[in-house]
């Protein structure tokens, strides 16, 4: 009976991942001027991190809410999912141009290539030394809290590395080739 349930669940998973797991995209995507008709899996900003290592340097589609557009030329924006657990940076490539500042708070779908920036253990140790030095030197109000927050982030990076047996901390980002508002 358990085997039958397992097989049924496995078959259901395979069928849904091959058919309904994708989201048909249609319409003109900003940045390319091309009509998109292919079927692609659209990852949310919250779920992308679970599969990111498998999609490095490959085309990917990510959906999320714009939390920030960099004010200097709009060449970068940040997306988060509904759960707001993770944030992913999107770099506007030449094909895309730039992100409009009015996108903040809007749900968008970005087509691009997933990339990784690795922080080495040495870089992280240097960051920690710098923060500790600033904490000793800085008497400005609120500086200690800011330093504590940075140290907490550094400790999370170290824990991530230890849990995965890595000698680096991975920072994932998307080289954005096109984007559109979700639902368009």
mmCIF file of C-alpha atoms in Angstrom:
data_model
loop_
_atom_site.group_PDB
_atom_site.id
_atom_site.type_symbol
_atom_site.label_atom_id
_atom_site.label_comp_id
_atom_site.label_asym_id
_atom_site.label_seq_id
_atom_site.Cartn_x
_atom_site.Cartn_y
_atom_site.Cartn_z
ATOM 1 C CA UNK A 1 0.000 0.000 0.000
ATOM 2 C CA UNK A 2 2.840 2.400 0.873
ATOM 3 C CA UNK A 3 4.584 1.572 -2.400
ATOM 4 C CA UNK A 4 1.395 2.294 -4.348
ATOM 5 C CA UNK A 5 1.050 5.693 -2.653
ATOM 6 C CA UNK A 6 4.707 6.478 -3.315
ATOM 7 C CA UNK A 7 4.435 5.515 -6.981
ATOM 8 C CA UNK A 8 1.219 7.522 -7.377
ATOM 9 C CA UNK A 9 2.816 10.577 -5.783
ATOM 10 C CA UNK A 10 5.906 10.216 -7.977
ATOM 11 C CA UNK A 11 3.841 9.923 -11.166
ATOM 12 C CA UNK A 12 1.732 12.938 -10.151
ATOM 13 C CA UNK A 13 4.878 14.964 -9.492
ATOM 14 C CA UNK A 14 6.420 14.066 -12.856
ATOM 15 C CA UNK A 15 3.218 14.853 -14.733
ATOM 16 C CA UNK A 16 2.707 18.213 -13.051
ATOM 17 C CA UNK A 17 6.337 19.257 -13.397
ATOM 18 C CA UNK A 18 6.314 18.458 -17.106
ATOM 19 C CA UNK A 19 2.954 20.009 -17.949
ATOM 20 C CA UNK A 20 1.333 22.399 -15.513
ATOM 21 C CA UNK A 21 4.566 23.423 -13.767
ATOM 22 C CA UNK A 22 5.341 25.809 -16.571
ATOM 23 C CA UNK A 23 3.630 29.073 -17.178
ATOM 24 C CA UNK A 24 2.881 29.997 -20.757
ATOM 25 C CA UNK A 25 4.282 33.368 -21.551
ATOM 26 C CA UNK A 26 2.929 35.511 -24.312
ATOM 27 C CA UNK A 27 3.145 39.101 -25.348
ATOM 28 C CA UNK A 28 5.965 41.485 -25.955
ATOM 29 C CA UNK A 29 8.642 41.427 -23.280
ATOM 30 C CA UNK A 30 10.247 44.803 -22.541
ATOM 31 C CA UNK A 31 13.835 44.906 -23.623
ATOM 32 C CA UNK A 32 13.719 42.363 -26.442
ATOM 33 C CA UNK A 33 10.928 43.534 -28.709
ATOM 34 C CA UNK A 34 10.319 39.858 -29.474
ATOM 35 C CA UNK A 35 7.129 37.891 -29.073
ATOM 36 C CA UNK A 36 7.645 35.169 -26.463
ATOM 37 C CA UNK A 37 5.681 31.972 -26.912
ATOM 38 C CA UNK A 38 7.829 29.357 -25.214
ATOM 39 C CA UNK A 39 6.773 27.565 -22.065
ATOM 40 C CA UNK A 40 8.991 28.247 -19.055
ATOM 41 C CA UNK A 41 8.971 27.558 -15.356
ATOM 42 C CA UNK A 42 8.645 30.808 -13.458
ATOM 43 C CA UNK A 43 10.383 30.753 -10.075
ATOM 44 C CA UNK A 44 9.344 33.089 -7.307
ATOM 45 C CA UNK A 45 12.036 35.098 -5.579
ATOM 46 C CA UNK A 46 11.273 33.036 -2.446
ATOM 47 C CA UNK A 47 11.764 29.615 -4.075
ATOM 48 C CA UNK A 48 14.648 30.417 -6.407
ATOM 49 C CA UNK A 49 17.304 29.899 -3.749
ATOM 50 C CA UNK A 50 16.271 26.253 -3.278
ATOM 51 C CA UNK A 51 17.167 25.447 -6.901
ATOM 52 C CA UNK A 52 19.687 28.180 -7.723
ATOM 53 C CA UNK A 53 22.765 25.962 -7.754
ATOM 54 C CA UNK A 54 21.173 23.816 -10.488
ATOM 55 C CA UNK A 55 20.537 26.787 -12.785
ATOM 56 C CA UNK A 56 23.799 28.746 -12.602
ATOM 57 C CA UNK A 57 24.731 30.456 -15.863
ATOM 58 C CA UNK A 58 21.455 29.323 -17.457
ATOM 59 C CA UNK A 59 18.384 31.228 -18.635
ATOM 60 C CA UNK A 60 15.784 31.597 -15.899
ATOM 61 C CA UNK A 61 12.515 33.388 -15.265
ATOM 62 C CA UNK A 62 11.849 34.840 -11.822
ATOM 63 C CA UNK A 63 8.754 36.569 -10.472
ATOM 64 C CA UNK A 64 8.635 38.884 -7.496
ATOM 65 C CA UNK A 65 7.716 42.220 -6.026
ATOM 66 C CA UNK A 66 10.119 45.097 -6.659
ATOM 67 C CA UNK A 67 11.327 46.328 -3.274
ATOM 68 C CA UNK A 68 13.847 48.851 -4.581
ATOM 69 C CA UNK A 69 15.086 50.340 -7.847
ATOM 70 C CA UNK A 70 18.523 51.937 -7.657
ATOM 71 C CA UNK A 71 18.162 55.666 -8.162
ATOM 72 C CA UNK A 72 21.358 55.973 -10.189
ATOM 73 C CA UNK A 73 20.177 55.141 -13.743
ATOM 74 C CA UNK A 74 17.858 52.284 -12.645
ATOM 75 C CA UNK A 75 20.386 49.617 -13.615
ATOM 76 C CA UNK A 76 19.544 47.422 -10.636
ATOM 77 C CA UNK A 77 16.418 46.346 -8.793
ATOM 78 C CA UNK A 78 15.623 43.922 -5.998
ATOM 79 C CA UNK A 79 12.798 41.382 -5.993
ATOM 80 C CA UNK A 80 11.188 39.523 -3.119
ATOM 81 C CA UNK A 81 8.460 36.911 -3.050
ATOM 82 C CA UNK A 82 5.139 36.913 -1.244
ATOM 83 C CA UNK A 83 6.774 35.452 1.887
ATOM 84 C CA UNK A 84 9.535 38.091 1.742
ATOM 85 C CA UNK A 85 12.016 35.497 2.964
ATOM 86 C CA UNK A 86 14.625 36.136 0.275
ATOM 87 C CA UNK A 87 15.622 39.000 -1.968
ATOM 88 C CA UNK A 88 17.288 38.604 -5.340
ATOM 89 C CA UNK A 89 19.177 41.345 -7.149
ATOM 90 C CA UNK A 90 18.500 41.906 -10.849
ATOM 91 C CA UNK A 91 21.122 43.700 -12.941
ATOM 92 C CA UNK A 92 19.740 45.403 -16.072
ATOM 93 C CA UNK A 93 21.731 44.241 -19.078
ATOM 94 C CA UNK A 94 22.014 46.317 -22.249
ATOM 95 C CA UNK A 95 19.022 44.570 -23.871
ATOM 96 C CA UNK A 96 16.784 45.590 -20.977
ATOM 97 C CA UNK A 97 17.968 49.154 -20.590
ATOM 98 C CA UNK A 98 16.877 50.200 -17.111
ATOM 99 C CA UNK A 99 14.176 49.711 -14.501
ATOM 100 C CA UNK A 100 11.596 52.429 -13.955
ATOM 101 C CA UNK A 101 11.567 53.734 -10.361
ATOM 102 C CA UNK A 102 7.762 53.574 -10.364
ATOM 103 C CA UNK A 103 8.030 49.754 -10.392
ATOM 104 C CA UNK A 104 8.608 49.728 -6.622
ATOM 105 C CA UNK A 105 5.827 47.652 -5.059
ATOM 106 C CA UNK A 106 4.841 46.135 -8.415
ATOM 107 C CA UNK A 107 5.006 42.415 -9.166
ATOM 108 C CA UNK A 108 7.190 41.751 -12.219
ATOM 109 C CA UNK A 109 8.458 38.780 -14.206
ATOM 110 C CA UNK A 110 12.114 38.952 -15.248
ATOM 111 C CA UNK A 111 13.792 36.822 -17.902
ATOM 112 C CA UNK A 112 17.535 36.582 -17.578
ATOM 113 C CA UNK A 113 20.544 34.475 -16.695
ATOM 114 C CA UNK A 114 21.215 33.325 -13.140
ATOM 115 C CA UNK A 115 24.690 34.206 -11.893
ATOM 116 C CA UNK A 116 26.635 33.676 -8.688
ATOM 117 C CA UNK A 117 29.088 35.852 -6.781
ATOM 118 C CA UNK A 118 31.150 33.930 -4.248
ATOM 119 C CA UNK A 119 32.396 35.520 -1.046
ATOM 120 C CA UNK A 120 35.426 33.587 0.165
ATOM 121 C CA UNK A 121 36.036 32.693 3.784
ATOM 122 C CA UNK A 122 38.898 35.224 3.801
ATOM 123 C CA UNK A 123 36.624 38.016 2.524
ATOM 124 C CA UNK A 124 34.047 37.189 5.187
ATOM 125 C CA UNK A 125 36.697 37.121 7.916
ATOM 126 C CA UNK A 126 37.954 40.520 6.722
ATOM 127 C CA UNK A 127 34.394 41.883 6.816
ATOM 128 C CA UNK A 128 34.029 40.635 10.387
ATOM 129 C CA UNK A 129 37.305 42.305 11.438
ATOM 130 C CA UNK A 130 36.193 45.594 9.861
ATOM 131 C CA UNK A 131 32.824 45.494 11.630
ATOM 132 C CA UNK A 132 34.433 44.701 14.993
ATOM 133 C CA UNK A 133 36.898 47.568 14.524
ATOM 134 C CA UNK A 134 34.073 49.978 13.623
ATOM 135 C CA UNK A 135 32.133 48.834 16.666
ATOM 136 C CA UNK A 136 35.111 49.665 18.901
ATOM 137 C CA UNK A 137 35.797 53.032 17.220
ATOM 138 C CA UNK A 138 32.265 54.285 16.541
ATOM 139 C CA UNK A 139 30.484 56.121 19.309
ATOM 140 C CA UNK A 140 27.725 57.406 17.036
ATOM 141 C CA UNK A 141 24.172 56.684 18.175
ATOM 142 C CA UNK A 142 22.805 53.538 16.541
ATOM 143 C CA UNK A 143 26.216 52.411 15.290
ATOM 144 C CA UNK A 144 26.411 49.484 17.718
ATOM 145 C CA UNK A 145 23.019 48.167 16.562
ATOM 146 C CA UNK A 146 24.044 48.457 12.914
ATOM 147 C CA UNK A 147 27.282 46.608 13.625
ATOM 148 C CA UNK A 148 25.397 43.896 15.521
ATOM 149 C CA UNK A 149 23.100 43.429 12.513
ATOM 150 C CA UNK A 150 26.125 43.112 10.212
ATOM 151 C CA UNK A 151 27.737 40.589 12.564
ATOM 152 C CA UNK A 152 24.500 38.578 12.601
ATOM 153 C CA UNK A 153 24.573 38.495 8.778
ATOM 154 C CA UNK A 154 28.207 37.405 8.813
ATOM 155 C CA UNK A 155 27.376 34.615 11.267
ATOM 156 C CA UNK A 156 24.515 33.483 8.997
ATOM 157 C CA UNK A 157 26.988 33.322 6.099
ATOM 158 C CA UNK A 158 29.376 31.216 8.156
ATOM 159 C CA UNK A 159 26.560 28.881 9.232
ATOM 160 C CA UNK A 160 25.434 28.518 5.600
ATOM 161 C CA UNK A 161 28.986 27.576 4.579
ATOM 162 C CA UNK A 162 29.351 25.086 7.422
ATOM 163 C CA UNK A 163 25.970 23.425 6.777
ATOM 164 C CA UNK A 164 26.837 22.917 3.110
ATOM 165 C CA UNK A 165 30.531 22.133 3.502
ATOM 166 C CA UNK A 166 31.514 25.083 1.283
ATOM 167 C CA UNK A 167 34.511 27.403 1.579
ATOM 168 C CA UNK A 168 32.532 30.305 0.116
ATOM 169 C CA UNK A 169 29.164 32.022 0.540
ATOM 170 C CA UNK A 170 27.048 32.186 -2.617
ATOM 171 C CA UNK A 171 25.238 35.381 -3.574
ATOM 172 C CA UNK A 172 22.864 34.753 -6.457
ATOM 173 C CA UNK A 173 21.673 37.430 -8.849
ATOM 174 C CA UNK A 174 20.007 37.656 -12.245
ATOM 175 C CA UNK A 175 21.386 39.388 -15.317
ATOM 176 C CA UNK A 176 18.067 40.761 -16.540
ATOM 177 C CA UNK A 177 17.414 40.595 -20.273
ATOM 178 C CA UNK A 178 13.735 41.590 -20.223
ATOM 179 C CA UNK A 179 10.899 42.189 -17.793
ATOM 180 C CA UNK A 180 7.169 42.724 -17.751
ATOM 181 C CA UNK A 181 4.562 43.408 -15.116
ATOM 182 C CA UNK A 182 3.047 40.189 -13.796
ATOM 183 C CA UNK A 183 -0.278 39.501 -15.435
ATOM 184 C CA UNK A 184 0.596 41.385 -18.656
#
